[in-house]
Amino acid sequence: MNMNQIHSVYFLGIGGIGMSALARYFVYLGKNVGGYDKTPSPLTLELEETGMAIHYDDDVALIAPNFLDKETCLIVYTPAVPKEHSELNYFFDQKFTVKKRSEVLGLVTNETFCFAVAGTHGKTTTSSILAHILKEAHVPMTAFLGGISEDFGSNFYFQGSEYSVVEADEFDRSFLRLSPNIACITSMDADHLDIYGTGEELQKSFREFAARIKVGGKLFVRNGLPMEGITYGIEDAADYCAKNVEIVNGAYVFELQTPTVLYKGIRFKKPGRHNLLNAVVALGMALEANVKPENLFPALESFKGVQRRFSYRIKNDDFVFIDDYAHHPTEINAVFEAVSEMHPGKKVLAVFQPHLFSRTKDFAEDFAESLSKFANVLLLDIYPAREKPIEGITSEWLLRKITSQHKKLVQKSELISEIQKQAPEVLIVMGAGDIGLEVVKIQKAIVNEG
């Protein structure tokens, strides 16, 4: 792929979080960028404001003329686009250069010193921490993130092209297009079984990813995972380990034991031990790349977070509102533990929108166990995303498995009134579907009520 010959880049599924980061990159390079997405969203509207031509109907006639020259236009698509999509098939039939997002990301980052963050949970926060601390340490890097960094206000950041920070996404085996210098694996819990079939097959894919690390490169693995590498953990015998962890004024204060040095007095403000683990490995990856520690630790303390990753929408003495992307039982467990640690003894109401019929079916018992840890649960209908319904798999079916003292199935139109009726001290909204669009409405209603 000769970038000098490419004048335009057309994205099919441009509103996806990973796709939009790549779209922003090509705009930064001065390319003409546009594309298609199924529905408008705050993200696609932001992209349009930068000058990208985006439409929302699958219609070849809507493609702007400057994207119809096969000699100068690159087509990028996401696996979420259905195979029968007419625009995608048009580009294939007309012999355009058509590549998956993962292929393009691999090509873009292959000439850089690449940091890649893999794992079924924690990728976005870990890569965002790493990008932030490298930015503050003045490392010339480009970051492609899977969420909106509250530090950058974007899922893309450019400060140079010698280094890159990317999420190594296991969905559709996309991460097997990357060849990182330093990588980490945060977790390998069974997920995406619609793609892999079994948890064992998913773990095999992570081993294949590890084998793609460049000669002389390094792999970090969370302590306890069945992989060889530099281990990281909390209060254990890991190679990089957070020790003597305390909570002071709502922030973690800890020591970092590395294979050679003990660093003291490090502060990190994001709640949850899972986030502390993410911070430890981000520091470890940067230190193994020989970034000076005196630049990293103040940067870690200033890290603001990622939108929808244990994000405080409201936080005062009387009421706390937390928004989180959690869509897997392990992630729900992590949210529960963080809330219990940071807000003990409070009346907590958990709102959850299941994501995908297949995931709900595959992990129903685990979802029920995780959600049952909350005394008060509101369940929304399953968000289908790319899937068609599966007979018998509904939120009502899942609700019957939950043992919480107070549980209820609600429609989105009823959600705000039900929250107000229950009057929680801590409200948590979780899910990877369109529940994120309800968060602003909930916050506005609560503020107006107050």
mmCIF file of N, CA and C in Angstrom, residues 153-208:
data_model
loop_
_atom_site.group_PDB
_atom_site.id
_atom_site.type_symbol
_atom_site.label_atom_id
_atom_site.label_comp_id
_atom_site.label_asym_id
_atom_site.label_seq_id
_atom_site.Cartn_x
_atom_site.Cartn_y
_atom_site.Cartn_z
ATOM 1 N N GLY A 153 -9.680 14.044 24.645
ATOM 2 C CA GLY A 153 -10.969 14.395 24.058
ATOM 3 C C GLY A 153 -11.201 13.706 22.735
ATOM 4 N N SER A 154 -10.529 12.576 22.518
ATOM 5 C CA SER A 154 -10.600 11.890 21.228
ATOM 6 C C SER A 154 -10.154 10.443 21.403
ATOM 7 N N ASN A 155 -10.398 9.634 20.375
ATOM 8 C CA ASN A 155 -9.869 8.267 20.338
ATOM 9 C C ASN A 155 -8.608 8.187 19.481
ATOM 10 N N PHE A 156 -8.087 9.350 19.104
ATOM 11 C CA PHE A 156 -6.872 9.414 18.282
ATOM 12 C C PHE A 156 -6.009 10.559 18.794
ATOM 13 N N TYR A 157 -4.700 10.303 18.826
ATOM 14 C CA TYR A 157 -3.790 11.371 19.235
ATOM 15 C C TYR A 157 -2.505 11.235 18.427
ATOM 16 N N PHE A 158 -1.991 12.361 17.953
ATOM 17 C CA PHE A 158 -0.747 12.360 17.174
ATOM 18 C C PHE A 158 0.255 13.301 17.801
ATOM 19 N N GLN A 159 1.426 12.751 18.134
ATOM 20 C CA GLN A 159 2.522 13.564 18.677
ATOM 21 C C GLN A 159 3.838 13.166 17.997
ATOM 22 N N GLY A 160 3.730 12.449 16.895
ATOM 23 C CA GLY A 160 4.895 11.948 16.191
ATOM 24 C C GLY A 160 4.615 10.539 15.707
ATOM 25 N N SER A 161 5.512 10.007 14.881
ATOM 26 C CA SER A 161 5.262 8.710 14.252
ATOM 27 C C SER A 161 6.329 7.654 14.546
ATOM 28 N N GLU A 162 7.233 7.932 15.482
ATOM 29 C CA GLU A 162 8.255 6.923 15.796
ATOM 30 C C GLU A 162 7.668 5.758 16.594
ATOM 31 N N TYR A 163 6.681 6.059 17.448
ATOM 32 C CA TYR A 163 6.042 5.053 18.295
ATOM 33 C C TYR A 163 4.539 5.043 18.008
ATOM 34 N N SER A 164 3.912 3.917 18.283
ATOM 35 C CA SER A 164 2.455 3.848 18.180
ATOM 36 C C SER A 164 1.905 3.072 19.370
ATOM 37 N N VAL A 165 0.688 3.443 19.774
ATOM 38 C CA VAL A 165 -0.042 2.740 20.829
ATOM 39 C C VAL A 165 -1.359 2.284 20.218
ATOM 40 N N VAL A 166 -1.619 0.975 20.247
ATOM 41 C CA VAL A 166 -2.839 0.456 19.627
ATOM 42 C C VAL A 166 -3.500 -0.569 20.544
ATOM 43 N N GLU A 167 -4.813 -0.656 20.405
ATOM 44 C CA GLU A 167 -5.534 -1.765 21.010
ATOM 45 C C GLU A 167 -5.448 -2.949 20.065
ATOM 46 N N ALA A 168 -5.078 -4.090 20.611
ATOM 47 C CA ALA A 168 -4.987 -5.316 19.825
ATOM 48 C C ALA A 168 -6.280 -6.089 20.032
ATOM 49 N N ASP A 169 -7.233 -5.880 19.126
ATOM 50 C CA ASP A 169 -8.598 -6.389 19.292
ATOM 51 C C ASP A 169 -8.682 -7.846 18.868
ATOM 52 N N GLU A 170 -9.195 -8.683 19.774
ATOM 53 C CA GLU A 170 -9.304 -10.114 19.473
ATOM 54 C C GLU A 170 -10.512 -10.451 18.615
ATOM 55 N N PHE A 171 -11.485 -9.523 18.509
ATOM 56 C CA PHE A 171 -12.679 -9.806 17.706
ATOM 57 C C PHE A 171 -12.273 -10.092 16.264
ATOM 58 N N ASP A 172 -12.812 -11.153 15.703
ATOM 59 C CA ASP A 172 -12.523 -11.539 14.320
ATOM 60 C C ASP A 172 -11.021 -11.767 14.087
ATOM 61 N N ARG A 173 -10.296 -12.037 15.186
ATOM 62 C CA ARG A 173 -8.840 -12.280 15.131
ATOM 63 C C ARG A 173 -8.077 -11.093 14.531
ATOM 64 N N SER A 174 -8.619 -9.900 14.718
ATOM 65 C CA SER A 174 -8.020 -8.700 14.116
ATOM 66 C C SER A 174 -6.589 -8.475 14.581
ATOM 67 N N PHE A 175 -6.283 -8.824 15.846
ATOM 68 C CA PHE A 175 -4.951 -8.510 16.379
ATOM 69 C C PHE A 175 -3.839 -9.326 15.729
ATOM 70 N N LEU A 176 -4.191 -10.324 14.933
ATOM 71 C CA LEU A 176 -3.165 -11.121 14.260
ATOM 72 C C LEU A 176 -2.594 -10.399 13.044
ATOM 73 N N ARG A 177 -3.048 -9.157 12.805
ATOM 74 C CA ARG A 177 -2.463 -8.313 11.753
ATOM 75 C C ARG A 177 -1.345 -7.436 12.302
ATOM 76 N N LEU A 178 -1.177 -7.405 13.616
ATOM 77 C CA LEU A 178 -0.194 -6.529 14.243
ATOM 78 C C LEU A 178 1.127 -7.249 14.474
ATOM 79 N N SER A 179 2.211 -6.479 14.511
ATOM 80 C CA SER A 179 3.537 -7.020 14.842
ATOM 81 C C SER A 179 4.187 -6.078 15.847
ATOM 82 N N PRO A 180 3.776 -6.152 17.120
ATOM 83 C CA PRO A 180 4.241 -5.170 18.113
ATOM 84 C C PRO A 180 5.669 -5.421 18.590
ATOM 85 N N ASN A 181 6.251 -4.370 19.171
ATOM 86 C CA ASN A 181 7.542 -4.497 19.856
ATOM 87 C C ASN A 181 7.344 -4.862 21.318
ATOM 88 N N ILE A 182 6.381 -4.189 21.949
ATOM 89 C CA ILE A 182 6.026 -4.504 23.334
ATOM 90 C C ILE A 182 4.508 -4.670 23.387
ATOM 91 N N ALA A 183 4.073 -5.795 23.938
ATOM 92 C CA ALA A 183 2.637 -6.071 24.002
ATOM 93 C C ALA A 183 2.277 -6.507 25.409
ATOM 94 N N CYS A 184 0.988 -6.459 25.712
ATOM 95 C CA CYS A 184 0.521 -7.032 26.964
ATOM 96 C C CYS A 184 -0.791 -7.759 26.720
ATOM 97 N N ILE A 185 -1.061 -8.732 27.581
ATOM 98 C CA ILE A 185 -2.336 -9.442 27.577
ATOM 99 C C ILE A 185 -2.930 -9.273 28.970
ATOM 100 N N THR A 186 -4.049 -8.555 29.033
ATOM 101 C CA THR A 186 -4.653 -8.229 30.322
ATOM 102 C C THR A 186 -5.544 -9.340 30.854
ATOM 103 N N SER A 187 -6.153 -10.109 29.948
ATOM 104 C CA SER A 187 -7.107 -11.148 30.345
ATOM 105 C C SER A 187 -7.413 -12.006 29.133
ATOM 106 N N MET A 188 -7.875 -13.228 29.408
ATOM 107 C CA MET A 188 -8.248 -14.135 28.320
ATOM 108 C C MET A 188 -9.552 -14.855 28.658
ATOM 109 N N ASP A 189 -10.463 -14.157 29.328
ATOM 110 C CA ASP A 189 -11.751 -14.766 29.644
ATOM 111 C C ASP A 189 -12.507 -15.086 28.364
ATOM 112 N N ALA A 190 -13.272 -16.154 28.392
ATOM 113 C CA ALA A 190 -14.061 -16.536 27.221
ATOM 114 C C ALA A 190 -14.972 -15.385 26.803
ATOM 115 N N ASP A 191 -14.948 -15.056 25.524
ATOM 116 C CA ASP A 191 -15.832 -14.039 24.945
ATOM 117 C C ASP A 191 -15.806 -14.242 23.433
ATOM 118 N N HIS A 192 -16.690 -13.562 22.744
ATOM 119 C CA HIS A 192 -16.787 -13.672 21.285
ATOM 120 C C HIS A 192 -16.901 -15.135 20.843
ATOM 121 N N LEU A 193 -17.695 -15.895 21.576
ATOM 122 C CA LEU A 193 -17.836 -17.313 21.229
ATOM 123 C C LEU A 193 -18.583 -17.496 19.920
ATOM 124 N N ASP A 194 -19.266 -16.445 19.435
ATOM 125 C CA ASP A 194 -19.854 -16.515 18.105
ATOM 126 C C ASP A 194 -18.770 -16.561 17.032
ATOM 127 N N ILE A 195 -17.570 -16.085 17.364
ATOM 128 C CA ILE A 195 -16.432 -16.123 16.446
ATOM 129 C C ILE A 195 -15.559 -17.359 16.702
ATOM 130 N N TYR A 196 -15.246 -17.608 17.984
ATOM 131 C CA TYR A 196 -14.258 -18.631 18.334
ATOM 132 C C TYR A 196 -14.854 -20.003 18.643
ATOM 133 N N GLY A 197 -16.090 -20.048 19.060
ATOM 134 C CA GLY A 197 -16.702 -21.329 19.381
ATOM 135 C C GLY A 197 -16.456 -21.772 20.806
ATOM 136 N N THR A 198 -15.190 -21.752 21.239
ATOM 137 C CA THR A 198 -14.829 -22.181 22.591
ATOM 138 C C THR A 198 -13.797 -21.237 23.195
ATOM 139 N N GLY A 199 -13.726 -21.240 24.529
ATOM 140 C CA GLY A 199 -12.718 -20.447 25.221
ATOM 141 C C GLY A 199 -11.309 -20.913 24.888
ATOM 142 N N GLU A 200 -11.142 -22.208 24.657
ATOM 143 C CA GLU A 200 -9.821 -22.756 24.313
ATOM 144 C C GLU A 200 -9.334 -22.198 22.979
ATOM 145 N N GLU A 201 -10.264 -22.072 22.031
ATOM 146 C CA GLU A 201 -9.890 -21.528 20.726
ATOM 147 C C GLU A 201 -9.503 -20.052 20.848
ATOM 148 N N LEU A 202 -10.188 -19.323 21.737
ATOM 149 C CA LEU A 202 -9.836 -17.929 21.987
ATOM 150 C C LEU A 202 -8.425 -17.833 22.570
ATOM 151 N N GLN A 203 -8.108 -18.688 23.545
ATOM 152 C CA GLN A 203 -6.771 -18.667 24.138
ATOM 153 C C GLN A 203 -5.703 -19.009 23.101
ATOM 154 N N LYS A 204 -6.016 -19.914 22.206
ATOM 155 C CA LYS A 204 -5.082 -20.252 21.127
ATOM 156 C C LYS A 204 -4.766 -19.006 20.291
ATOM 157 N N SER A 205 -5.790 -18.196 20.040
ATOM 158 C CA SER A 205 -5.600 -16.984 19.261
ATOM 159 C C SER A 205 -4.677 -16.000 19.983
ATOM 160 N N PHE A 206 -4.793 -15.910 21.325
ATOM 161 C CA PHE A 206 -3.885 -15.046 22.084
ATOM 162 C C PHE A 206 -2.442 -15.551 21.993
ATOM 163 N N ARG A 207 -2.269 -16.857 21.987
ATOM 164 C CA ARG A 207 -0.906 -17.398 21.832
ATOM 165 C C ARG A 207 -0.343 -17.062 20.447
ATOM 166 N N GLU A 208 -1.216 -17.087 19.440
ATOM 167 C CA GLU A 208 -0.783 -16.703 18.091
ATOM 168 C C GLU A 208 -0.401 -15.224 18.056
#
